[in-house]
XYZ file of C-alpha atoms in Angstrom:
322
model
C 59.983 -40.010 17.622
C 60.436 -37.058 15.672
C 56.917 -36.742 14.134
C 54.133 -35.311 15.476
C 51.855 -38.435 14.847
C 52.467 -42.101 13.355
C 51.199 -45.390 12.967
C 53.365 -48.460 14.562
C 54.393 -50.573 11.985
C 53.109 -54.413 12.340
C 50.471 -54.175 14.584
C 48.415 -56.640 16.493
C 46.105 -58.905 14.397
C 43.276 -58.744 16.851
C 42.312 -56.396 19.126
C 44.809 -54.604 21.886
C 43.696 -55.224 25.213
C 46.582 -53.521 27.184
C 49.984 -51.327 26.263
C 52.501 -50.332 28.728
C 55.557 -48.186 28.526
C 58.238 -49.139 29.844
C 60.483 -46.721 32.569
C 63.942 -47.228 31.124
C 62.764 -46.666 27.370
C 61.037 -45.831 24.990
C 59.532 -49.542 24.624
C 55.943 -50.360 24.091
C 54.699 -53.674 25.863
C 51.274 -54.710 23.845
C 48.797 -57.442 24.948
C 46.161 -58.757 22.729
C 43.431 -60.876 21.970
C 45.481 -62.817 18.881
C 47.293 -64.443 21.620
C 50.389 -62.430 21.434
C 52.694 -60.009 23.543
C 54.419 -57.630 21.264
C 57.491 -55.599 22.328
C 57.783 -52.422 19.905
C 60.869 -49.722 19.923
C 58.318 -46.437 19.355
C 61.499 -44.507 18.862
C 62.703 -46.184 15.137
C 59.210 -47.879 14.990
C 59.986 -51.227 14.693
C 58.157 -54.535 16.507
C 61.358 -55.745 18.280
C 60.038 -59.298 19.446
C 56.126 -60.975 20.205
C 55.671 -64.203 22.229
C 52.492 -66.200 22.488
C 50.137 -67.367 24.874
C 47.185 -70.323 24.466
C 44.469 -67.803 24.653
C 43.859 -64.158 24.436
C 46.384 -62.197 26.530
C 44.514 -59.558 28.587
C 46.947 -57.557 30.308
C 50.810 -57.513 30.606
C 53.530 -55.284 32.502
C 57.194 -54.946 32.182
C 59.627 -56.234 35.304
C 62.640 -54.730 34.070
C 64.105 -53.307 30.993
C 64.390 -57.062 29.372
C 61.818 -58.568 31.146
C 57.737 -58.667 31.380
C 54.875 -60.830 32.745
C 51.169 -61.435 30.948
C 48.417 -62.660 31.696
C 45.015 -63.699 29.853
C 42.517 -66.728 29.231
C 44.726 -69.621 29.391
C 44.939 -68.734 33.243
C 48.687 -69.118 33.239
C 50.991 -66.269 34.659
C 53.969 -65.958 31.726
C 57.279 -64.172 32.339
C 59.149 -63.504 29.541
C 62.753 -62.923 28.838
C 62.987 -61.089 25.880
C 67.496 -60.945 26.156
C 67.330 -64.867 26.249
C 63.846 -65.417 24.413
C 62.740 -67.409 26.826
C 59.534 -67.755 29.145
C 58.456 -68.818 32.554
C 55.030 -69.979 34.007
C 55.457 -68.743 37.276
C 51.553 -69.967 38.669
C 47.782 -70.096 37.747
C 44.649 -69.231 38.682
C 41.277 -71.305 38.061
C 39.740 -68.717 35.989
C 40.874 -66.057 33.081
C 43.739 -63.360 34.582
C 42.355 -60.074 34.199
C 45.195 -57.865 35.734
C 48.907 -58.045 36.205
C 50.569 -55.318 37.933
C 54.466 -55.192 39.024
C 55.319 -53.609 42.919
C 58.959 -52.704 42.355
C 59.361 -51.538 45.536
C 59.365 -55.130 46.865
C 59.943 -56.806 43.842
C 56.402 -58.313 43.403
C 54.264 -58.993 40.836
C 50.217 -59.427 41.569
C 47.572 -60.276 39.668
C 44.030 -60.282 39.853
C 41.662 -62.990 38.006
C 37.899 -63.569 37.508
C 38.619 -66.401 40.052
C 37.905 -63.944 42.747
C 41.577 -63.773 43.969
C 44.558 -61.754 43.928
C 47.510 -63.329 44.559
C 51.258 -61.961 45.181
C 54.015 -63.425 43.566
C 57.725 -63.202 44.221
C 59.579 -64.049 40.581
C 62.630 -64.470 41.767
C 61.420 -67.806 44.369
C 61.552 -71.253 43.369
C 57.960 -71.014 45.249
C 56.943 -67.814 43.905
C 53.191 -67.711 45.296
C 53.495 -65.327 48.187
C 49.809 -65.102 49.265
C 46.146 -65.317 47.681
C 43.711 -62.759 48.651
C 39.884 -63.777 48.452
C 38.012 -60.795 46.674
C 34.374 -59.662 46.693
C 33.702 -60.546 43.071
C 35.915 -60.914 39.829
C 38.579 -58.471 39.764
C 37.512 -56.364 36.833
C 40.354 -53.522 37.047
C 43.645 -52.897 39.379
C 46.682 -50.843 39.720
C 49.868 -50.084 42.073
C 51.212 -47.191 43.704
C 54.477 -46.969 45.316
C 52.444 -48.403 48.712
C 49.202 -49.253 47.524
C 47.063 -51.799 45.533
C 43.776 -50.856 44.513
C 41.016 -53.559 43.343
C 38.010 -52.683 41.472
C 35.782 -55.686 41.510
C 32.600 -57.395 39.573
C 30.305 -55.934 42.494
C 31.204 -52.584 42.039
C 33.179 -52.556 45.238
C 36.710 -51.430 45.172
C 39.593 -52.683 47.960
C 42.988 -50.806 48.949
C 45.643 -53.000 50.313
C 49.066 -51.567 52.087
C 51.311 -53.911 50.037
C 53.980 -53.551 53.005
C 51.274 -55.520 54.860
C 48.737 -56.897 52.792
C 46.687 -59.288 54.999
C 43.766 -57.911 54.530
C 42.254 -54.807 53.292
C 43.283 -51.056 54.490
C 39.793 -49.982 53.339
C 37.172 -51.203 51.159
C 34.119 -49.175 49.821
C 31.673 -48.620 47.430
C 32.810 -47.026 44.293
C 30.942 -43.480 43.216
C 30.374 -45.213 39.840
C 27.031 -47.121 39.822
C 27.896 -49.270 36.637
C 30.474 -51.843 36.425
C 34.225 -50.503 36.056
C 36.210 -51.109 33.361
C 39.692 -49.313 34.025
C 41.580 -47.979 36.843
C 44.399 -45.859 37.410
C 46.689 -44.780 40.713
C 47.504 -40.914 41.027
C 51.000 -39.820 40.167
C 51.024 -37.710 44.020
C 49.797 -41.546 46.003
C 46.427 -39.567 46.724
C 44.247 -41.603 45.127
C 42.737 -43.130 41.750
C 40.488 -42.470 39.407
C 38.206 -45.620 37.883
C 36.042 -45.529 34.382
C 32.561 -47.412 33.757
C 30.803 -48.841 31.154
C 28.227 -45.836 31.821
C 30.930 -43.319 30.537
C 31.273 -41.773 33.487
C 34.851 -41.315 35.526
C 35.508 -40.698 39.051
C 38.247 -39.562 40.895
C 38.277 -41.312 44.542
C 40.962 -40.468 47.270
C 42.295 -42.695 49.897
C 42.018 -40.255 52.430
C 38.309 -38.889 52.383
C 39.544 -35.846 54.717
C 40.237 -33.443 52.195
C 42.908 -31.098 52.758
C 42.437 -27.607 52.902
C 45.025 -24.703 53.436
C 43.578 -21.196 54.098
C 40.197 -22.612 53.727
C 41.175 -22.946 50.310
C 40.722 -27.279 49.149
C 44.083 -28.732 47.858
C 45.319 -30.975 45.269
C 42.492 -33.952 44.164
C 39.481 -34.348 45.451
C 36.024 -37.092 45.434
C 34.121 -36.383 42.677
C 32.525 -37.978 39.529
C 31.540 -36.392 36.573
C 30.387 -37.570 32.725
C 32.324 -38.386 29.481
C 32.575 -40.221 26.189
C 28.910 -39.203 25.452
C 27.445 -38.191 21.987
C 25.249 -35.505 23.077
C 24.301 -34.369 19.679
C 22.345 -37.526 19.375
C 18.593 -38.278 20.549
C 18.649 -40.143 22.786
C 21.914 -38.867 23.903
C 24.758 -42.130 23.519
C 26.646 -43.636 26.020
C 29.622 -45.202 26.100
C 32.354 -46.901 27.869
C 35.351 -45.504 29.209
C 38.088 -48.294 28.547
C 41.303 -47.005 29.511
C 43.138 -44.459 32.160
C 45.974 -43.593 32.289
C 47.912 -40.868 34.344
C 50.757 -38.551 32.601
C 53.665 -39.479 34.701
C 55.048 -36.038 35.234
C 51.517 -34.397 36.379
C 47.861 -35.162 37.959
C 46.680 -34.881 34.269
C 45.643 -38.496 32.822
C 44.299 -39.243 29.162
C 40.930 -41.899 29.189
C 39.907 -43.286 25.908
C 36.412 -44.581 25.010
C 34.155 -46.419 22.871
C 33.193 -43.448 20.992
C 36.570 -43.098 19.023
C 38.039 -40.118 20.983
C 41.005 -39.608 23.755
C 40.130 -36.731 25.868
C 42.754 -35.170 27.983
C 41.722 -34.234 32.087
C 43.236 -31.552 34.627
C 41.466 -33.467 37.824
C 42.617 -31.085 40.161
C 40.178 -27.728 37.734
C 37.807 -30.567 37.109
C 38.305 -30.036 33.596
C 38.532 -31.122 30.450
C 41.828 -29.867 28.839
C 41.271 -31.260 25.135
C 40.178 -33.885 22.595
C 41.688 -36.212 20.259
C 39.600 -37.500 17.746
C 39.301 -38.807 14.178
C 40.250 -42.417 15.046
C 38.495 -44.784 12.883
C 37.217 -47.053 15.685
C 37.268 -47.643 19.745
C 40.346 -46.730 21.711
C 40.840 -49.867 23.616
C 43.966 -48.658 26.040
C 46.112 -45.522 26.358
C 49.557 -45.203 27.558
C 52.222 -42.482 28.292
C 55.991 -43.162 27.982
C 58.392 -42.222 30.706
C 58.399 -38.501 30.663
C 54.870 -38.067 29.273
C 55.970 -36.855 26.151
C 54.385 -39.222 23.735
C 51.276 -40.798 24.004
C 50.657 -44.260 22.878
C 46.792 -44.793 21.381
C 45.259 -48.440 20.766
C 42.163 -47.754 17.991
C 40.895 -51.448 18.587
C 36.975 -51.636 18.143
C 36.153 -52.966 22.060
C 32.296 -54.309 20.527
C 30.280 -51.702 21.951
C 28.214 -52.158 19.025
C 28.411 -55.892 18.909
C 29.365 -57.948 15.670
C 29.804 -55.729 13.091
C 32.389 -54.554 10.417
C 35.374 -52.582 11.338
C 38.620 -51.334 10.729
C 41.695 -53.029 11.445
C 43.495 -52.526 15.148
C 46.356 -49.467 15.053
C 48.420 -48.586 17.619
C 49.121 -44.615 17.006
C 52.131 -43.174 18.791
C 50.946 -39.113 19.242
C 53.452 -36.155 20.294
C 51.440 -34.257 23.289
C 52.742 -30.112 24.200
């Protein structure tokens, strides 16, 4: 990973719906619409391994260093053993798997479908299905903390489960964005998350509404929303969505990318924007940091916020940050 900026080598044939670094390497987990799973080594740039599913793969986490689970269309949730090239279909739901998350701190993996259910699964079981949560709507966007799970849903309401006890719902509310969410992230400090909408707007939401203050003075995060990934050199001004979120793992700052072809960089706690990243040919579909938020992963995958039109092929780009 010595340059500054560079293409992966073989990359998806259709468009990336997901990436993930994983936390022992630098290995890129890859999920996309051509049905595939690819595992990449950024470091010597080289596509180490792909697996298939029966229909477009949607999202998809790693479980260990050699291990991952996916999730997609054909409803099925895969776990794949990439030392033993083998796979596993450890459940189902009854409609397409938007989210897959993995809760390391009890060895769980959940995942969240348009079926209107979360359910908890423990990989290592010869009955892995732990529970199934009912949800408000589809489950549209989700992540984990080290003690939460946050669920962004299809009615614009959002739940927080304590996975130590995750019978029913710590809190649920309304989420600051009026438009449907497309991407959610946990904090790096357990605070609280920030969510993205098709309106290209982002807010950051806490899980304890008390803000904290110390000599009067506010601390750390705090509820707000605010606008992005708008051309507002255009008449009337465009709008567009925010697809991805993603938190640097060693800070509170966290990268979104959008539909307008540009990455911008966010200190949440000044409420501002740090810097841009633009000049990619197309949409940036999903954004991920590696392990010590060094390199940023960049998927320029046209999402079809302009519906069926020409465009250029799907790049992963692999960018040094400072």
């Amino acid at each position: 990973m010595s340059q500054l900026q560079y293409n992966l080598q073989s990359p998806p044939k259709d468009g990336v719906s997901s990436m993930k670094f994983s936390r022992h390497n630098d290995h890129l987990l890859v999920s996309s619409w051509d049905r595939n799973v690819y595992l990449y080594d950024t470091a010597s740039n080289r596509l180490l391994q792909n697996y298939s599913h029966r229909g477009a793969v949607l999202d998809c986490c790693f479980i260990t260093a050699s291990q991952s689970a996916s999730v997609g269309l054909d409803q099925k949730v895969i776990i794949y053993d990439f030392a033993r090239d083998n796979n596993v279909c450890l459940g189902t739901h009854s409609a397409g798997i938007r989210n897959v998350r993995y809760y390391r701190e009890r060895s769980m993996l959940v995942t969240g479908s348009w079926d209107k259910t979360i359910k908890i699964w423990d990989p290592t079981q010869s009955r892995p299905l732990i529970a199934t949560l009912p949800q408000h709507g589809k489950v549209f966007a989700m992540d984990v903390n080290s003690t939460r799970l946050v669920v962004a849903h299809s009615t614009k309401t959002i739940s927080v489960y304590d996975l130590r006890k995750f019978d029913k719902p710590e809190q649920e509310r309304q989420s600051l964005l009026r438009h449907q969410i497309r991407t959610l992230a946990t904090s790096n400090d357990q605070t609280g998350f920030a969510v993205g909408s098709i309106e290209g707007r982002i807010a950051i939401e806490l899980f304890d509404n008390q803000k904290e203050k110390k000599n009067n003075q506010k601390v750390g995060l705090q509820n707000f929303a605010f606008k992005c990934h708008r051309d507002t050199s255009s008449k009337p001004v465009l709008i567009y969505p925010v697809n991805s979120i993603a938190f640097q793992p060693q800070s509170q700052i966290f990268a979104s990318g959008g539909g307008d072809n540009i990455v911008n960089i966010w200190n949440p706690i000044n409420k501002k924007r740090i810097f841009q990243i633009r000049d990619f040919p197309t949409s940036i579909s999903s954004v991920a940091w590696n392990k010590t938020g060094q390199f940023l992963a960049i998927a320029s995958s046209y999402t079809y916020e302009r519906g069926e039109i020409e465009h250029p092929p799907d790049s992963i780009i692999i960018k040094k940050m400072n």
